[in-house]
PDB file of C-alpha atoms in Angstrom:
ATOM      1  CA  UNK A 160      17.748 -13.901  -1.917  1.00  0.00           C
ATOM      2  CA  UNK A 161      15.399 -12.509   0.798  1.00  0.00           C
ATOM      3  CA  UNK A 162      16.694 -11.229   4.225  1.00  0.00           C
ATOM      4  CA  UNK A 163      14.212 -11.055   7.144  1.00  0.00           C
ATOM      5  CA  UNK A 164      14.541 -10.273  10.346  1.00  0.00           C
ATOM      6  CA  UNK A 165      13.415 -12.402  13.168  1.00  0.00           C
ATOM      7  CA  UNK A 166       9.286 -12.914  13.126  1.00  0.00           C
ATOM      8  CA  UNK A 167       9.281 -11.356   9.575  1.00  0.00           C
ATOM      9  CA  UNK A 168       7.350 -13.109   7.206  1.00  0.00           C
ATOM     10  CA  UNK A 169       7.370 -12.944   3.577  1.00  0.00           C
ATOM     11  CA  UNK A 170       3.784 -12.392   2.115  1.00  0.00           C
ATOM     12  CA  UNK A 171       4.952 -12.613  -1.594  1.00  0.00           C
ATOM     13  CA  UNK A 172       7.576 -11.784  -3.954  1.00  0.00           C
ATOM     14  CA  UNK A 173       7.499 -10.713  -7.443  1.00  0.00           C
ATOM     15  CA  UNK A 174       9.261  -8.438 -10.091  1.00  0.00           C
ATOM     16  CA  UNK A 175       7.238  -5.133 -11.628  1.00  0.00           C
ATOM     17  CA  UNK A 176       8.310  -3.090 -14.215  1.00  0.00           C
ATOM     18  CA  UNK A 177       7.713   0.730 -14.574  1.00  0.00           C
ATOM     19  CA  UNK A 178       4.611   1.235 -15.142  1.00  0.00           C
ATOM     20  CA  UNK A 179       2.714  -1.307 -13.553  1.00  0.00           C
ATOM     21  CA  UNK A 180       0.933  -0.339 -10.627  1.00  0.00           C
ATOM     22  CA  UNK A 181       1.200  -2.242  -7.261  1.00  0.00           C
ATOM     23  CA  UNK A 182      -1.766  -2.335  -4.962  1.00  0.00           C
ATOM     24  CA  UNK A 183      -1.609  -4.143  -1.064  1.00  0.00           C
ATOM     25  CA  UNK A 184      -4.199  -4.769   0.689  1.00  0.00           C
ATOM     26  CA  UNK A 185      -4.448  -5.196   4.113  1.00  0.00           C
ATOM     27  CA  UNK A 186      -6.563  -7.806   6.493  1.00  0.00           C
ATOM     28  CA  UNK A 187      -9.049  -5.202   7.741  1.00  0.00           C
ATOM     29  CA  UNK A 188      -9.579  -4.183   3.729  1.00  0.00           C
ATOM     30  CA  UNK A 189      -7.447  -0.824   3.959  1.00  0.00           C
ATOM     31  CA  UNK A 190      -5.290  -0.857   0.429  1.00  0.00           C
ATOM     32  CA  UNK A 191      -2.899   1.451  -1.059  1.00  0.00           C
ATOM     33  CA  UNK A 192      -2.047   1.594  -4.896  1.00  0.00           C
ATOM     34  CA  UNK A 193       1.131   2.869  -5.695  1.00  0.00           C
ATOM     35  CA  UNK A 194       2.627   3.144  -9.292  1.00  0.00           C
ATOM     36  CA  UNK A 195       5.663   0.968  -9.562  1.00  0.00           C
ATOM     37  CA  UNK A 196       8.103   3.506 -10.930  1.00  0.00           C
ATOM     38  CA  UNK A 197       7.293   4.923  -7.283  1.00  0.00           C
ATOM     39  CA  UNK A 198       8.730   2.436  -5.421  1.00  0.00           C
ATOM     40  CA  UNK A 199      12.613   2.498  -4.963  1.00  0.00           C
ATOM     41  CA  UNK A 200      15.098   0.167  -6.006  1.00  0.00           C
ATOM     42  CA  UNK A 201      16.900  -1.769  -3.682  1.00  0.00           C
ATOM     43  CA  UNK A 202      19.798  -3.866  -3.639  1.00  0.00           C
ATOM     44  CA  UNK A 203      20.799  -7.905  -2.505  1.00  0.00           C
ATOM     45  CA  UNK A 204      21.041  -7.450   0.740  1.00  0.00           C
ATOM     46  CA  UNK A 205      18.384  -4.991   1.677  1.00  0.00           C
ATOM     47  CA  UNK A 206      15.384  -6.137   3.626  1.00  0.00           C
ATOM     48  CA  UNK A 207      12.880  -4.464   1.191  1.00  0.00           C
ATOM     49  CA  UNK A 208      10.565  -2.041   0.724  1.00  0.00           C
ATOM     50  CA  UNK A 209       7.552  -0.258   3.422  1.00  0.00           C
ATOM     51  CA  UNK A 210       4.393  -0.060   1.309  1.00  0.00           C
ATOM     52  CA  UNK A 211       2.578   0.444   4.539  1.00  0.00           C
ATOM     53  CA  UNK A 212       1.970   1.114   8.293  1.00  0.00           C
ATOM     54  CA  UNK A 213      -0.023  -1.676   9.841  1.00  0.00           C
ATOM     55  CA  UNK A 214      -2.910  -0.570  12.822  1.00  0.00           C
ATOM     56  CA  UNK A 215      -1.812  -3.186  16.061  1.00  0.00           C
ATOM     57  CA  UNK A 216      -3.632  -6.652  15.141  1.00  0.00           C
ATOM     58  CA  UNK A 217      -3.789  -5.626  11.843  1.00  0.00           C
ATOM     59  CA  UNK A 218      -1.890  -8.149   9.051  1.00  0.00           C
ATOM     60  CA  UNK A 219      -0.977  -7.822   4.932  1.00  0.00           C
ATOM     61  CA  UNK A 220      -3.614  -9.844   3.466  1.00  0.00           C
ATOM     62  CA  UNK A 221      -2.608  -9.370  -0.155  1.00  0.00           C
ATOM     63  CA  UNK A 222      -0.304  -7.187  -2.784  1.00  0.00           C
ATOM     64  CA  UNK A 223      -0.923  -7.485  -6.274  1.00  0.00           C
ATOM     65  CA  UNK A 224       0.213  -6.217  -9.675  1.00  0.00           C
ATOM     66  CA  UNK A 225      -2.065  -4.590 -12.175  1.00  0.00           C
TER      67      UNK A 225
END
């Protein structure tokens, strides 16, 4: 169950375990890599998690799990 608000758009989902490291990358190639113990739980009904800040015009391109 995935809440968004209006003109969200959900690049990809996926469970990680402690860890795993968690790297997104973004459509003008700027990535961050994060460990996945790093990244805080959240409930149901939360929206999710900020992994990053976006330039205007730029977009998520890809997040993966290593």
């Amino acid at each position: 169950i995935v809440s968004l608000r209006e003109g969200d758009r959900l690049l990809c989902g996926t469970a990680v375990r402690d860890g795993s490291t968690v790297v997104a990358t973004t459509a003008s190639n700027k990535s961050i890599k994060i460990a996945a113990d790093k990244i805080r739980h959240v409930g149901r009904t939360a929206i999710g998690v900020k992994l990053v800040t976006l330039e205007d015009g730029d977009t998520l391109a890809d997040v993966s799990v290593v």
